Amino acid sequence: MLTGKKILLGIGGGIAAYKTADLIRRLKERGADVRVVMSLGAQAFITPLTIQALSGHPVSSDLLDPAAEAGMGHIELARWADAMIIAPATANLMARINAGMADELITTTCLATSAPIILCPAMNQQMYQNAATQDNLANLQRRGFTVWGPASGSQACGEIGPGRMLEPLDIALMLEQFFAPKLLNGHKLLLTAGPTREAIDPVRYISNHSSGKMGFALAKAAAEMGAEVTLVAGPVNLATPNGVKRIDVESAEQMLEAVMSQVDNHNIFIGCAAVADYRIASASDQKIKKSAEQMQLALVRNPDILATVAQHKPRLFTLGFAAETQDVEQYARGKLEKKQLDMIAANDVSIQGLGFNADDNALMVFDKESSQHLPATDKLTLARQLLTLIAQRITAQ
């Protein structure tokens, strides 16, 4: 996602400067070309030699560098960057940037660049919450600066609170999202993910092997592509993607209720959840004790969430998933027609290493006129490919 992107990293003078070594590695492994400008204070926490070795470029710190072209490194760096990240953005550094000071290379470059500037604050929690710092942050955001973080937790000073710099991996992932093509900009996507649980009694339930990984990958990718995303999630142990609104549910009936409460506010629906087809006719209020050798449970059909949304007026662009173990195309096309879907993504969950609980997947995507094979890859890449197909289809309508 960052291949060919020119990222200028400005390192401020705070203890979190040690994290920038890992941040450079995370950015470079995603394809970015990283150059670094260090404040004078930053060099007290991490050496320019370390940063140079990791970035592969000389580190800049002198405002008027005799070795730079025309001796004006701040202009060269400012013109070169596709984006500038200040990490850690200390209270002092943000105050100087806010004041428009050009007292060293890092602040001067902020004034000289037309590239977007991203601030990753890091400081003592009391310093962060100080009114002066908050005023500086608010003013910088009004001017168009982007602020990521800070996180909250234990700090080097021994205190606990907001002021920790975001972890390098989180910053790298957010930068991927920042640069992702906004093919779904202006669209509102409603998405279901994970399994449902249908109670037998207070301690037992009927469910399936869905991990929710594909649905959460779709939510993350859709947010990257500019969509406003609402994720209705069954019981899974996955973190909510950045910028995604999440609603947690347990049963199929709860999922249907959550979906229908949101459906009028969206124009795209993806039914990725593995919804249980049946539920117990009458779940027990108390734990059922082991007694007879055999037990019979009466089951009734659950509501069909996908079909319900497909019939809703005004109509949403509706994509369903079909997880099959045989005759994948036949069953998928039948589901596409029967439920009156716009598109369906089918996968063979009998293939080892793909589908349920796996990190990879492969899909056959069908609409009424065509089909397309998306070969096996990681689920986030696959999600981006599938959403690109949806964006193309919507644009063509």
Short mmCIF file of C-alpha atoms in Angstrom, two decimals:
data_model
loop_
_atom_site.label_atom_id
_atom_site.label_comp_id
_atom_site.label_asym_id
_atom_site.label_seq_id
_atom_site.Cartn_x
_atom_site.Cartn_y
_atom_site.Cartn_z
CA MET A 1 0.00 0.00 0.00
CA LEU A 2 2.94 2.38 0.52
CA THR A 3 5.03 1.33 -2.47
CA GLY A 4 6.60 4.40 -4.05
CA LYS A 5 5.41 6.76 -1.30
CA LYS A 6 7.97 9.28 -0.06
CA ILE A 7 7.62 9.62 3.70
CA LEU A 8 9.51 12.29 5.60
CA LEU A 9 9.79 11.34 9.27
CA GLY A 10 10.44 14.18 11.71
CA ILE A 11 11.70 12.91 15.08
CA GLY A 12 11.07 15.11 18.10
CA GLY A 13 13.07 15.18 21.32
CA GLY A 14 11.20 12.78 23.60
CA ILE A 15 11.81 9.35 25.09
CA ALA A 16 9.42 7.84 22.53
CA ALA A 17 12.06 8.63 19.88
CA TYR A 18 13.37 5.09 20.42
CA LYS A 19 10.18 3.78 18.75
CA THR A 20 11.08 5.48 15.48
CA ALA A 21 13.64 2.79 14.69
CA ASP A 22 10.81 0.27 14.48
CA LEU A 23 8.57 2.78 12.70
CA ILE A 24 11.13 3.19 9.91
CA ARG A 25 11.30 -0.60 9.54
CA ARG A 26 7.50 -0.89 9.40
CA LEU A 27 7.24 1.81 6.74
CA LYS A 28 10.02 0.40 4.59
CA GLU A 29 8.65 -3.15 4.65
CA ARG A 30 5.42 -1.71 3.20
CA GLY A 31 7.34 -0.18 0.31
CA ALA A 32 7.83 3.40 1.49
CA ASP A 33 10.97 5.43 0.86
CA VAL A 34 11.76 7.02 4.23
CA ARG A 35 13.94 10.02 4.90
CA VAL A 36 14.45 11.48 8.33
CA VAL A 37 14.90 14.91 9.82
CA MET A 38 15.79 14.97 13.52
CA SER A 39 15.40 17.77 16.00
CA LEU A 40 18.43 18.57 18.12
CA GLY A 41 16.66 17.13 21.15
CA ALA A 42 15.91 13.85 19.36
CA GLN A 43 19.62 13.16 18.96
CA ALA A 44 19.93 12.89 22.74
CA PHE A 45 17.59 9.87 22.68
CA ILE A 46 18.57 8.01 19.50
CA THR A 47 21.66 8.49 17.33
CA PRO A 48 21.56 9.72 13.72
CA LEU A 49 23.82 6.79 12.81
CA THR A 50 21.14 4.30 13.90
CA ILE A 51 18.47 6.13 11.94
CA GLN A 52 20.69 6.42 8.87
CA ALA A 53 21.41 2.68 8.91
CA LEU A 54 17.69 1.85 9.11
CA SER A 55 16.44 4.38 6.56
CA GLY A 56 19.26 3.98 4.07
CA HIS A 57 19.60 7.76 3.74
CA PRO A 58 21.70 10.40 5.52
CA VAL A 59 19.86 12.02 8.41
CA SER A 60 19.12 15.74 8.13
CA SER A 61 19.32 18.04 11.12
CA ASP A 62 21.17 21.21 10.06
CA LEU A 63 18.98 24.10 8.95
CA LEU A 64 21.55 25.33 6.44
CA ASP A 65 23.42 22.21 5.41
CA PRO A 66 26.51 22.88 3.26
CA ALA A 67 26.18 19.37 1.81
CA ALA A 68 22.60 19.98 0.66
CA GLU A 69 21.78 21.28 -2.78
CA ALA A 70 22.08 25.07 -2.63
CA GLY A 71 22.50 24.66 1.14
CA MET A 72 18.74 24.62 1.66
CA GLY A 73 17.84 21.15 2.90
CA HIS A 74 14.47 22.27 4.21
CA ILE A 75 13.31 23.18 0.69
CA GLU A 76 14.61 19.94 -0.82
CA LEU A 77 12.92 17.78 1.82
CA ALA A 78 9.70 19.81 1.71
CA ARG A 79 9.38 19.33 -2.07
CA TRP A 80 10.36 15.64 -1.92
CA ALA A 81 7.79 14.37 0.60
CA ASP A 82 4.38 12.86 -0.16
CA ALA A 83 3.64 13.09 3.57
CA MET A 84 5.46 14.19 6.69
CA ILE A 85 5.03 12.38 10.01
CA ILE A 86 6.18 14.03 13.24
CA ALA A 87 6.80 11.26 15.77
CA PRO A 88 7.16 11.79 18.59
CA ALA A 89 5.45 15.17 18.44
CA THR A 90 6.46 16.64 21.79
CA ALA A 91 4.66 19.50 23.53
CA ASN A 92 7.59 21.82 22.81
CA LEU A 93 7.79 20.86 19.13
CA MET A 94 4.06 21.29 18.56
CA ALA A 95 4.13 24.67 20.29
CA ARG A 96 6.91 25.86 17.98
CA ILE A 97 5.15 24.51 14.89
CA ASN A 98 1.94 26.22 15.98
CA ALA A 99 3.80 29.50 16.45
CA GLY A 100 5.23 29.23 12.94
CA MET A 101 8.81 29.19 14.18
CA ALA A 102 11.66 28.33 11.81
CA ASP A 103 14.35 27.88 14.44
CA GLU A 104 15.63 24.48 13.29
CA LEU A 105 15.31 22.19 10.28
CA ILE A 106 12.33 20.16 11.50
CA THR A 107 10.11 23.20 12.15
CA THR A 108 11.27 25.02 9.02
CA THR A 109 10.40 22.00 6.87
CA CYS A 110 6.87 22.01 8.33
CA LEU A 111 6.48 25.58 7.10
CA ALA A 112 8.00 24.87 3.69
CA THR A 113 6.11 21.71 2.71
CA SER A 114 2.76 21.49 0.95
CA ALA A 115 2.54 17.76 1.81
CA PRO A 116 0.08 16.62 4.51
CA ILE A 117 1.61 16.68 7.99
CA ILE A 118 0.68 14.02 10.56
CA LEU A 119 1.39 14.57 14.26
CA CYS A 120 1.85 11.65 16.67
CA PRO A 121 1.85 13.29 20.13
CA ALA A 122 3.97 11.84 22.94
CA MET A 123 4.58 13.44 26.33
CA ASN A 124 3.78 13.27 30.03
CA GLN A 125 0.05 12.90 30.61
CA GLN A 126 -0.21 16.17 32.54
CA MET A 127 1.66 18.04 29.81
CA TYR A 128 -0.68 16.59 27.21
CA GLN A 129 -3.79 17.63 29.15
CA ASN A 130 -2.46 21.13 29.83
CA ALA A 131 -4.65 23.81 28.27
CA ALA A 132 -1.73 25.26 26.30
CA THR A 133 -0.99 21.91 24.64
CA GLN A 134 -4.66 21.31 23.88
CA ASP A 135 -4.98 24.79 22.37
CA ASN A 136 -1.92 24.17 20.18
CA LEU A 137 -3.29 20.83 19.01
CA ALA A 138 -6.72 22.25 18.23
CA ASN A 139 -5.22 25.15 16.28
CA LEU A 140 -2.95 22.84 14.27
CA GLN A 141 -5.92 20.63 13.39
CA ARG A 142 -7.87 23.69 12.23
CA ARG A 143 -4.97 24.45 9.90
CA GLY A 144 -5.21 20.98 8.35
CA PHE A 145 -2.70 18.97 10.39
CA THR A 146 -3.73 15.35 11.05
CA VAL A 147 -3.34 14.04 14.62
CA TRP A 148 -2.98 10.34 15.43
CA GLY A 149 -3.10 9.46 19.11
CA PRO A 150 -1.91 9.63 21.72
CA ALA A 151 -2.59 6.30 23.40
CA SER A 152 -3.17 6.01 27.12
CA GLY A 153 -1.23 3.88 29.60
CA SER A 154 1.88 3.71 31.73
CA GLN A 155 4.60 6.23 30.88
CA ALA A 156 8.37 6.41 31.28
CA CYS A 157 7.93 8.93 34.10
CA GLY A 158 5.92 6.39 36.09
CA GLU A 159 2.57 8.10 35.63
CA ILE A 160 -0.47 6.66 33.88
CA GLY A 161 -2.69 8.51 31.43
CA PRO A 162 -2.93 9.85 27.87
CA GLY A 163 0.34 10.76 26.19
CA ARG A 164 1.92 7.55 24.89
CA MET A 165 2.96 7.63 21.25
CA LEU A 166 1.03 5.14 19.13
CA GLU A 167 2.87 1.91 18.40
CA PRO A 168 4.89 1.89 15.15
CA LEU A 169 2.77 -0.84 13.56
CA ASP A 170 -0.42 1.13 14.27
CA ILE A 171 1.08 4.24 12.65
CA ALA A 172 2.17 2.26 9.59
CA LEU A 173 -1.29 0.71 9.22
CA MET A 174 -2.95 4.10 9.59
CA LEU A 175 -0.65 5.54 6.93
CA GLU A 176 -1.70 2.73 4.58
CA GLN A 177 -5.29 3.74 5.19
CA PHE A 178 -4.38 7.41 4.67
CA PHE A 179 -3.05 6.69 1.17
CA ALA A 180 -5.57 4.04 0.11
CA PRO A 181 -7.54 4.87 -3.06
CA LYS A 182 -10.89 6.32 -1.97
CA LEU A 183 -13.01 4.28 -4.39
CA LEU A 184 -15.88 4.17 -1.88
CA ASN A 185 -15.75 7.81 -0.86
CA GLY A 186 -19.29 9.04 -0.16
CA HIS A 187 -20.73 5.54 0.29
CA LYS A 188 -22.13 4.11 3.50
CA LEU A 189 -21.51 0.41 3.99
CA LEU A 190 -23.34 -1.89 6.42
CA LEU A 191 -21.60 -5.18 7.07
CA THR A 192 -22.15 -8.33 9.12
CA ALA A 193 -19.29 -10.55 10.29
CA GLY A 194 -18.54 -13.56 12.45
CA PRO A 195 -20.81 -16.35 13.69
CA THR A 196 -24.04 -16.19 15.65
CA ARG A 197 -24.70 -18.15 18.82
CA GLU A 198 -28.11 -19.70 19.42
CA ALA A 199 -28.63 -20.51 23.10
CA ILE A 200 -29.61 -24.02 24.21
CA ASP A 201 -29.41 -23.09 27.88
CA PRO A 202 -27.34 -20.54 29.86
CA VAL A 203 -24.09 -22.43 29.24
CA ARG A 204 -24.52 -24.10 25.82
CA TYR A 205 -25.23 -22.86 22.32
CA ILE A 206 -25.31 -23.77 18.62
CA SER A 207 -22.73 -21.98 16.47
CA ASN A 208 -20.17 -22.52 13.68
CA HIS A 209 -16.44 -22.13 12.96
CA SER A 210 -16.53 -18.58 11.59
CA SER A 211 -13.74 -16.42 13.04
CA GLY A 212 -14.99 -13.12 11.57
CA LYS A 213 -11.60 -12.44 9.95
CA MET A 214 -12.98 -11.97 6.44
CA GLY A 215 -15.71 -9.59 7.59
CA PHE A 216 -13.33 -7.53 9.71
CA ALA A 217 -10.89 -7.37 6.78
CA LEU A 218 -13.73 -6.02 4.62
CA ALA A 219 -14.58 -3.42 7.26
CA LYS A 220 -10.95 -2.28 7.47
CA ALA A 221 -10.53 -2.15 3.70
CA ALA A 222 -13.81 -0.30 3.18
CA ALA A 223 -12.78 2.37 5.71
CA GLU A 224 -9.42 2.68 3.93
CA MET A 225 -11.29 3.21 0.66
CA GLY A 226 -13.33 6.10 2.06
CA ALA A 227 -16.60 4.42 3.05
CA GLU A 228 -18.50 5.16 6.23
CA VAL A 229 -18.66 1.67 7.74
CA THR A 230 -21.00 0.10 10.29
CA LEU A 231 -19.99 -3.41 11.36
CA VAL A 232 -22.53 -5.71 13.04
CA ALA A 233 -20.37 -8.40 14.62
CA GLY A 234 -21.21 -11.73 16.15
CA PRO A 235 -19.10 -13.04 19.07
CA VAL A 236 -15.48 -12.81 17.89
CA ASN A 237 -12.16 -11.90 19.48
CA LEU A 238 -11.05 -9.26 16.98
CA ALA A 239 -10.15 -5.58 17.35
CA THR A 240 -12.40 -3.00 15.72
CA PRO A 241 -10.72 -1.50 12.63
CA ASN A 242 -9.90 2.22 12.77
CA GLY A 243 -12.79 4.47 11.76
CA VAL A 244 -15.41 1.70 11.91
CA LYS A 245 -18.60 1.84 13.99
CA ARG A 246 -19.18 -1.56 15.64
CA ILE A 247 -22.35 -3.14 17.03
CA ASP A 248 -21.91 -6.43 18.91
CA VAL A 249 -24.63 -9.09 18.90
CA GLU A 250 -24.99 -12.76 19.82
CA SER A 251 -27.93 -14.40 18.05
CA ALA A 252 -29.33 -14.26 14.52
CA GLU A 253 -32.43 -12.42 15.74
CA GLN A 254 -30.25 -9.81 17.46
CA MET A 255 -28.18 -9.45 14.29
CA LEU A 256 -31.30 -8.92 12.19
CA GLU A 257 -32.59 -6.30 14.62
CA ALA A 258 -29.25 -4.45 14.59
CA VAL A 259 -29.03 -4.56 10.79
CA MET A 260 -32.59 -3.32 10.25
CA SER A 261 -32.03 -0.47 12.72
CA GLN A 262 -29.16 0.75 10.49
CA VAL A 263 -30.27 -0.21 6.99
CA ASP A 264 -31.95 3.08 6.05
CA ASN A 265 -28.71 4.97 6.67
CA HIS A 266 -26.62 2.94 4.21
CA ASN A 267 -26.48 2.22 0.49
CA ILE A 268 -24.30 -0.93 0.45
CA PHE A 269 -24.83 -4.13 2.43
CA ILE A 270 -22.41 -7.05 2.68
CA GLY A 271 -23.66 -10.14 4.48
CA CYS A 272 -20.40 -11.80 5.48
CA ALA A 273 -21.58 -13.27 8.78
CA ALA A 274 -22.06 -17.03 9.11
CA VAL A 275 -25.58 -16.80 10.50
CA ALA A 276 -26.95 -19.98 12.10
CA ASP A 277 -29.78 -21.35 9.96
CA TYR A 278 -31.67 -22.67 12.98
CA ARG A 279 -32.16 -21.86 16.65
CA ILE A 280 -33.63 -23.78 19.58
CA ALA A 281 -37.41 -23.58 19.59
CA SER A 282 -37.43 -22.94 23.34
CA ALA A 283 -34.11 -22.37 25.10
CA SER A 284 -33.97 -23.47 28.73
CA ASP A 285 -33.68 -20.82 31.45
CA GLN A 286 -31.61 -23.22 33.53
CA LYS A 287 -28.69 -25.49 32.69
CA ILE A 288 -29.96 -28.78 31.26
CA LYS A 289 -28.62 -31.63 33.39
CA LYS A 290 -27.12 -34.74 31.88
CA SER A 291 -29.64 -37.58 32.30
CA ALA A 292 -30.90 -39.68 29.40
CA GLU A 293 -28.59 -41.37 26.87
CA GLN A 294 -30.19 -39.38 24.07
CA MET A 295 -31.60 -35.88 23.84
CA GLN A 296 -33.73 -34.32 21.16
CA LEU A 297 -33.70 -30.60 20.49
CA ALA A 298 -36.49 -28.95 18.53
CA LEU A 299 -35.11 -26.38 16.05
CA VAL A 300 -36.85 -23.58 14.15
CA ARG A 301 -35.50 -21.58 11.23
CA ASN A 302 -33.79 -18.29 11.86
CA PRO A 303 -34.71 -15.18 9.85
CA ASP A 304 -32.83 -14.76 6.58
CA ILE A 305 -30.97 -11.48 7.11
CA LEU A 306 -29.49 -11.31 3.62
CA ALA A 307 -32.82 -11.88 1.84
CA THR A 308 -34.55 -9.39 4.13
CA VAL A 309 -32.07 -6.65 3.29
CA ALA A 310 -32.17 -7.48 -0.44
CA GLN A 311 -35.95 -6.88 -0.44
CA HIS A 312 -35.74 -3.66 1.57
CA LYS A 313 -36.94 -0.42 0.01
CA PRO A 314 -35.14 1.81 -0.83
CA ARG A 315 -32.88 -0.91 -2.13
CA LEU A 316 -29.24 -1.29 -1.11
CA PHE A 317 -26.53 -2.77 -3.29
CA THR A 318 -26.43 -6.20 -1.66
CA LEU A 319 -23.60 -8.73 -1.67
CA GLY A 320 -23.81 -12.08 0.05
CA PHE A 321 -21.29 -14.77 0.92
CA ALA A 322 -21.69 -18.49 0.22
CA ALA A 323 -19.42 -20.82 2.18
CA GLU A 324 -19.72 -24.23 0.53
CA THR A 325 -18.00 -27.61 0.61
CA GLN A 326 -19.15 -28.87 -2.82
CA ASP A 327 -20.71 -27.61 -6.07
CA VAL A 328 -19.64 -24.09 -5.10
CA GLU A 329 -20.67 -22.30 -8.29
CA GLN A 330 -24.03 -24.06 -8.55
CA TYR A 331 -25.04 -23.24 -4.98
CA ALA A 332 -23.72 -19.69 -5.21
CA ARG A 333 -25.62 -18.89 -8.39
CA GLY A 334 -28.77 -20.40 -6.92
CA LYS A 335 -28.42 -18.20 -3.83
CA LEU A 336 -27.76 -15.15 -6.00
CA GLU A 337 -31.01 -15.65 -7.92
CA LYS A 338 -33.21 -16.87 -5.06
CA LYS A 339 -32.33 -14.00 -2.74
CA GLN A 340 -32.21 -11.41 -5.54
CA LEU A 341 -28.69 -10.26 -4.73
CA ASP A 342 -26.56 -7.93 -6.80
CA MET A 343 -23.42 -9.99 -6.25
CA ILE A 344 -22.26 -13.05 -4.34
CA ALA A 345 -18.80 -14.14 -3.18
CA ALA A 346 -18.39 -17.90 -2.82
CA ASN A 347 -15.60 -19.89 -1.24
CA ASP A 348 -14.87 -23.57 -0.75
CA VAL A 349 -14.32 -23.98 2.98
CA SER A 350 -13.29 -27.62 2.55
CA ILE A 351 -9.91 -26.51 1.14
CA GLN A 352 -7.18 -26.75 3.78
CA GLY A 353 -5.81 -23.38 4.85
CA LEU A 354 -8.63 -21.29 3.37
CA GLY A 355 -11.90 -19.99 4.78
CA PHE A 356 -12.93 -20.50 8.40
CA ASN A 357 -10.31 -19.48 11.00
CA ALA A 358 -7.61 -19.15 8.31
CA ASP A 359 -5.71 -15.97 7.47
CA ASP A 360 -6.07 -16.60 3.73
CA ASN A 361 -9.03 -17.11 1.44
CA ALA A 362 -10.00 -17.39 -2.23
CA LEU A 363 -13.29 -16.29 -3.79
CA MET A 364 -15.40 -16.81 -6.87
CA VAL A 365 -17.48 -13.66 -7.38
CA PHE A 366 -20.70 -13.86 -9.40
CA ASP A 367 -23.30 -11.41 -10.59
CA LYS A 368 -26.06 -12.01 -13.13
CA GLU A 369 -23.82 -11.32 -16.13
CA SER A 370 -20.33 -12.38 -15.15
CA SER A 371 -17.96 -14.20 -12.83
CA GLN A 372 -14.46 -13.49 -11.57
CA HIS A 373 -11.94 -15.60 -9.69
CA LEU A 374 -9.99 -13.95 -6.88
CA PRO A 375 -7.11 -16.37 -6.15
CA ALA A 376 -5.86 -17.30 -2.69
CA THR A 377 -4.23 -14.49 -0.76
CA ASP A 378 -4.46 -12.88 2.67
CA LYS A 379 -7.95 -11.77 3.62
CA LEU A 380 -7.17 -8.04 3.73
CA THR A 381 -5.81 -8.08 0.17
CA LEU A 382 -8.80 -10.15 -0.91
CA ALA A 383 -11.15 -7.68 0.78
CA ARG A 384 -9.60 -4.79 -1.16
CA GLN A 385 -10.02 -6.72 -4.42
CA LEU A 386 -13.66 -7.55 -3.68
CA LEU A 387 -14.51 -3.99 -2.70
CA THR A 388 -12.87 -2.71 -5.88
CA LEU A 389 -15.25 -4.95 -7.86
CA ILE A 390 -18.19 -3.53 -5.90
CA ALA A 391 -17.04 0.05 -6.52
CA GLN A 392 -16.69 -0.64 -10.24
CA ARG A 393 -20.15 -2.23 -10.39
CA ILE A 394 -21.80 0.66 -8.54
CA THR A 395 -20.04 3.23 -10.74
CA ALA A 396 -21.22 1.40 -13.86
CA GLN A 397 -24.88 1.42 -12.75
#
